[in-house]
XYZ file of N, CA and C in Angstrom:
384
model
N -19.413 6.012 -20.473
C -18.556 7.134 -20.792
C -17.312 6.648 -21.511
N -17.144 7.120 -22.718
C -15.968 6.707 -23.479
C -14.751 7.555 -23.086
N -13.614 6.898 -23.010
C -12.345 7.559 -22.716
C -11.478 7.509 -23.968
N -10.964 8.652 -24.355
C -10.001 8.735 -25.453
C -8.604 8.684 -24.852
N -7.853 7.650 -25.205
C -6.475 7.497 -24.738
C -5.573 8.017 -25.853
N -4.808 9.043 -25.555
C -3.950 9.676 -26.566
C -2.493 9.341 -26.247
N -1.811 8.790 -27.260
C -0.422 8.373 -27.082
C 0.449 9.069 -28.127
N 1.245 10.061 -27.716
C 2.197 10.674 -28.647
C 3.393 9.737 -28.825
N 3.826 9.569 -30.070
C 4.870 8.573 -30.356
C 5.960 9.195 -31.226
N 7.194 9.030 -30.788
C 8.337 9.434 -31.604
C 9.483 8.465 -31.355
N 9.764 7.632 -32.355
C 10.890 6.692 -32.323
C 10.909 5.835 -31.052
N 9.847 5.127 -30.806
C 9.739 4.274 -29.620
C 9.312 2.853 -29.982
N 9.718 2.373 -31.138
C 9.255 1.075 -31.624
C 9.435 -0.062 -30.623
N 10.503 -0.040 -29.843
C 10.783 -1.142 -28.929
C 9.823 -1.191 -27.739
N 9.098 -0.115 -27.471
C 8.188 -0.061 -26.329
C 6.713 -0.179 -26.708
N 6.386 -0.023 -27.971
C 4.991 0.138 -28.371
C 4.112 -1.074 -28.087
N 4.574 -2.271 -28.359
C 3.739 -3.458 -28.132
C 3.322 -3.541 -26.663
N 4.267 -3.336 -25.782
C 3.956 -3.407 -24.348
C 2.970 -2.309 -23.947
N 3.167 -1.119 -24.435
C 2.277 0.002 -24.148
C 0.870 -0.274 -24.685
N 0.782 -0.609 -25.973
C -0.518 -0.819 -26.607
C -1.256 -2.003 -25.986
N -0.536 -3.090 -25.712
C -1.169 -4.272 -25.117
C -1.727 -3.949 -23.734
N -1.035 -3.095 -22.983
C -1.545 -2.741 -21.655
C -2.848 -1.947 -21.759
N -3.040 -1.251 -22.849
C -4.281 -0.490 -23.040
C -5.384 -1.399 -23.576
N -5.038 -2.289 -24.487
C -6.017 -3.249 -25.005
C -6.613 -4.076 -23.880
N -5.804 -4.433 -22.897
C -6.218 -5.331 -21.814
C -6.894 -4.628 -20.637
N -7.256 -3.377 -20.780
C -7.919 -2.648 -19.701
C -9.266 -3.277 -19.347
N -9.626 -3.221 -18.069
C -10.945 -3.706 -17.655
C -12.038 -2.789 -18.190
N -11.717 -1.551 -18.427
C -12.636 -0.602 -19.074
C -12.440 -0.745 -20.576
N -13.497 -1.142 -21.283
C -13.331 -1.420 -22.717
C -13.861 -0.317 -23.627
N -14.610 0.647 -23.094
C -15.156 1.723 -23.922
C -14.076 2.780 -24.134
N -13.143 2.424 -25.014
C -11.969 3.259 -25.251
C -11.833 3.608 -26.727
N -11.295 4.755 -26.958
C -10.829 5.189 -28.265
C -9.337 5.428 -28.056
N -8.515 4.736 -28.822
C -7.066 4.800 -28.621
C -6.457 5.537 -29.807
N -5.978 6.745 -29.554
C -5.453 7.596 -30.620
C -3.931 7.595 -30.556
N -3.333 7.054 -31.595
C -1.880 6.976 -31.703
C -1.407 8.109 -32.606
N -0.547 8.956 -32.090
C -0.058 10.090 -32.876
C 1.426 9.864 -33.168
N 1.695 9.386 -34.396
C 3.073 9.182 -34.844
C 3.620 10.548 -35.247
N 4.503 11.072 -34.416
C 5.020 12.426 -34.581
C 6.281 12.447 -35.433
N 6.177 11.884 -36.643
C 7.292 11.905 -37.582
C 8.411 10.943 -37.266
N 8.077 9.792 -36.703
C 9.098 8.801 -36.330
C 9.915 8.357 -37.539
N 11.212 8.145 -37.312
C 12.108 7.665 -38.363
C 12.314 6.155 -38.268
N 11.811 5.528 -37.205
C 11.927 4.075 -37.054
C 10.615 3.426 -37.518
N 10.326 2.216 -37.085
C 9.122 1.515 -37.523
C 7.896 1.785 -36.640
N 7.948 2.822 -35.836
C 6.814 3.136 -34.955
C 5.513 3.312 -35.739
N 5.561 4.034 -36.834
C 4.361 4.270 -37.641
C 3.762 2.985 -38.183
N 4.602 2.073 -38.628
C 4.125 0.782 -39.146
C 3.477 -0.044 -38.027
N 4.062 0.000 -36.846
C 3.508 -0.729 -35.706
C 2.139 -0.153 -35.348
N 2.014 1.161 -35.368
C 0.716 1.806 -35.106
C -0.329 1.333 -36.107
N 0.018 1.335 -37.375
C -0.916 0.902 -38.420
C -1.320 -0.562 -38.242
N -0.378 -1.398 -37.838
C -0.679 -2.822 -37.633
C -1.680 -3.010 -36.493
N -1.526 -2.268 -35.416
C -2.478 -2.364 -34.299
C -3.856 -1.853 -34.714
N -3.878 -0.796 -35.511
C -5.164 -0.247 -35.960
C -5.913 -1.247 -36.848
N -5.192 -2.062 -37.585
C -5.836 -3.084 -38.427
C -6.430 -4.202 -37.575
N -5.845 -4.466 -36.386
C -6.298 -5.555 -35.531
C -7.418 -5.153 -34.575
N -7.508 -3.875 -34.235
C -8.451 -3.423 -33.206
C -9.079 -2.104 -33.655
N -10.386 -2.100 -33.846
C -11.076 -0.921 -34.387
C -11.058 0.279 -33.443
N -10.683 0.075 -32.176
C -10.609 1.201 -31.232
C -9.411 2.101 -31.503
N -8.428 1.597 -32.261
C -7.225 2.366 -32.570
C -7.459 3.290 -33.758
N -7.002 4.524 -33.608
C -6.977 5.493 -34.699
C -5.550 6.017 -34.769
N -5.049 6.211 -35.969
C -3.656 6.624 -36.126
C -3.579 7.953 -36.864
N -2.759 8.832 -36.339
C -2.431 10.085 -37.000
C -0.933 10.029 -37.309
N -0.585 10.271 -38.563
C 0.825 10.410 -38.946
C 1.048 11.876 -39.267
N 2.001 12.491 -38.595
C 2.251 13.911 -38.816
C 3.746 14.200 -38.789
N 4.100 15.373 -39.281
C 5.490 15.813 -39.186
C 5.834 16.063 -37.733
N 7.098 15.867 -37.400
C 7.531 16.051 -36.019
C 7.299 17.488 -35.576
N 6.587 17.596 -34.452
C 6.306 18.907 -33.892
C 6.488 18.940 -32.389
N 6.889 17.796 -31.820
C 7.073 17.724 -30.376
C 5.861 17.113 -29.684
N 6.055 16.761 -28.422
C 5.034 16.036 -27.676
C 3.754 16.864 -27.496
N 3.861 18.149 -27.264
C 2.661 18.978 -27.088
C 1.851 19.054 -28.369
N 2.537 19.206 -29.485
C 1.868 19.227 -30.779
C 1.172 17.896 -31.053
N 1.827 16.800 -30.715
C 1.236 15.471 -30.917
C -0.007 15.295 -30.040
N 0.093 15.686 -28.780
C -1.068 15.583 -27.889
C -2.228 16.435 -28.399
N -1.929 17.641 -28.854
C -2.979 18.517 -29.376
C -3.640 17.921 -30.613
N -2.875 17.253 -31.458
C -3.461 16.577 -32.627
C -4.425 15.494 -32.181
N -4.056 14.763 -31.134
C -4.942 13.742 -30.588
C -6.205 14.341 -30.009
N -6.069 15.441 -29.290
C -7.238 16.127 -28.715
C -8.183 16.571 -29.822
N -7.631 17.099 -30.923
C -8.455 17.549 -32.047
C -9.278 16.408 -32.649
N -8.758 15.174 -32.569
C -9.433 14.024 -33.159
C -10.370 13.306 -32.186
N -10.180 13.480 -30.900
C -10.892 12.673 -29.911
C -12.399 12.904 -29.934
N -13.116 11.824 -29.593
C -14.572 11.916 -29.479
C -15.064 11.387 -28.133
N -14.149 11.042 -27.242
C -14.515 10.522 -25.934
C -15.029 11.605 -25.002
N -15.635 11.159 -23.908
C -16.118 12.072 -22.881
C -14.956 12.564 -22.018
N -13.923 11.750 -21.914
C -12.736 12.071 -21.132
C -11.500 11.758 -21.955
N -10.400 12.382 -21.565
C -9.121 12.212 -22.246
C -8.097 11.673 -21.253
N -7.292 10.735 -21.709
C -6.230 10.164 -20.886
C -4.961 10.135 -21.735
N -3.868 10.646 -21.189
C -2.594 10.624 -21.897
C -1.717 9.512 -21.345
N -1.120 8.738 -22.248
C -0.159 7.702 -21.877
C 1.063 7.903 -22.764
N 2.244 7.928 -22.165
C 3.468 8.048 -22.965
C 3.767 6.715 -23.646
N 4.370 6.773 -24.810
C 4.589 5.578 -25.629
C 5.592 4.597 -25.046
N 6.399 5.023 -24.096
C 7.350 4.096 -23.478
C 6.868 3.643 -22.097
N 5.596 3.900 -21.795
C 4.986 3.479 -20.538
C 3.983 2.369 -20.775
N 3.581 1.726 -19.697
C 2.480 0.769 -19.743
C 1.690 0.939 -18.457
N 0.443 0.512 -18.483
C -0.451 0.821 -17.372
C -1.056 -0.443 -16.775
N -1.416 -0.337 -15.472
C -2.093 -1.443 -14.794
C -3.405 -1.739 -15.497
N -3.855 -2.971 -15.414
C -5.045 -3.434 -16.120
C -6.315 -2.672 -15.724
N -6.362 -2.126 -14.506
C -7.550 -1.395 -14.061
C -7.331 0.119 -13.991
N -6.287 0.588 -14.591
C -5.891 2.002 -14.547
C -7.042 2.943 -14.917
N -7.632 2.737 -16.067
C -8.679 3.646 -16.540
C -9.956 3.468 -15.721
N -10.279 2.262 -15.325
C -11.458 2.032 -14.473
C -11.344 2.778 -13.151
N -10.170 2.752 -12.553
C -9.963 3.457 -11.281
C -10.099 4.960 -11.478
N -9.513 5.490 -12.534
C -9.630 6.925 -12.798
C -11.086 7.327 -12.994
N -11.840 6.536 -13.754
C -13.266 6.823 -13.961
C -14.060 6.705 -12.669
N -13.757 5.710 -11.883
C -14.440 5.524 -10.605
C -14.226 6.731 -9.697
N -13.014 7.250 -9.679
C -12.723 8.438 -8.878
C -13.506 9.654 -9.368
N -13.638 9.792 -10.672
C -14.416 10.909 -11.221
C -15.858 10.857 -10.719
N -16.437 9.665 -10.763
C -17.829 9.492 -10.339
C -17.972 9.634 -8.831
N -17.109 8.998 -8.084
C -17.213 8.993 -6.612
C -17.066 10.382 -6.005
N -16.189 11.182 -6.582
C -15.893 12.490 -6.006
C -16.479 13.652 -6.807
N -17.306 13.327 -7.804
C -17.964 14.364 -8.622
C -16.975 15.438 -9.066
N -15.906 14.992 -9.710
C -14.873 15.930 -10.143
C -14.677 15.845 -11.657
N -13.899 16.763 -12.167
C -13.648 16.848 -13.607
C -12.327 16.239 -14.029
N -11.448 15.980 -13.069
C -10.129 15.449 -13.383
C -9.757 14.379 -12.353
N -9.069 13.360 -12.814
C -8.618 12.284 -11.937
C -7.151 12.015 -12.238
N -6.347 11.914 -11.197
C -4.910 11.687 -11.370
C -4.478 10.506 -10.511
N -3.285 10.013 -10.773
C -2.776 8.877 -10.012
C -1.264 9.004 -9.861
N -0.721 8.083 -9.091
C 0.723 8.063 -8.886
C 1.422 7.299 -10.003
N 2.702 7.433 -10.024
C 3.581 6.770 -10.977
C 4.326 5.657 -10.259
N 4.457 4.517 -10.895
C 5.293 3.434 -10.374
C 6.462 3.256 -11.320
N 7.659 3.406 -10.804
C 8.844 3.220 -11.641
C 9.253 1.760 -11.604
N 9.676 1.251 -12.753
C 10.159 -0.119 -12.863
C 11.461 -0.118 -13.647
N 12.198 -1.212 -13.557
C 13.370 -1.377 -14.395
C 12.914 -1.640 -15.814
N 13.727 -1.297 -16.780
C 13.374 -1.486 -18.183
C 13.043 -2.951 -18.486
N 13.660 -3.880 -17.807
C 13.437 -5.299 -18.053
C 12.317 -5.904 -17.230
N 11.626 -5.108 -16.426
C 10.559 -5.619 -15.569
C 9.405 -6.106 -16.434
N 9.061 -7.364 -16.322
C 7.974 -7.941 -17.098
C 6.780 -8.302 -16.236
N 6.634 -7.642 -15.100
C 5.494 -7.937 -14.235
C 4.206 -7.553 -14.918
N 3.127 -8.220 -14.563
C 1.818 -7.986 -15.166
C 1.251 -6.657 -14.681
N 0.956 -5.783 -15.584
C 0.401 -4.461 -15.243
C -1.017 -4.373 -15.728
């Protein structure tokens, strides 16, 4: 089962490498990673394009700023996965995040899987 990870992005260049790397390193590898650059004025769009050149799972949408809901909807329109997962561009996820969510879907025969949030300091470099 492929999971489409949709990341709305607006002026978050300083967080993108950490966010994207946490998704690349997932134990679940059947991913489609959709980056929606929502009219960023910084180098976010260039960073998205650079990741897409390195990893074929990345797809990039560049659009005029319309807000986070508009960006997410653009990602949904493009997705081809069996499931959708939203990650904010200034967040990063544990290495088994998507595997656990998928496991819960299968174990409990449900249509949606959710998890808790762990807050960290901005400088926290622990392995996720």
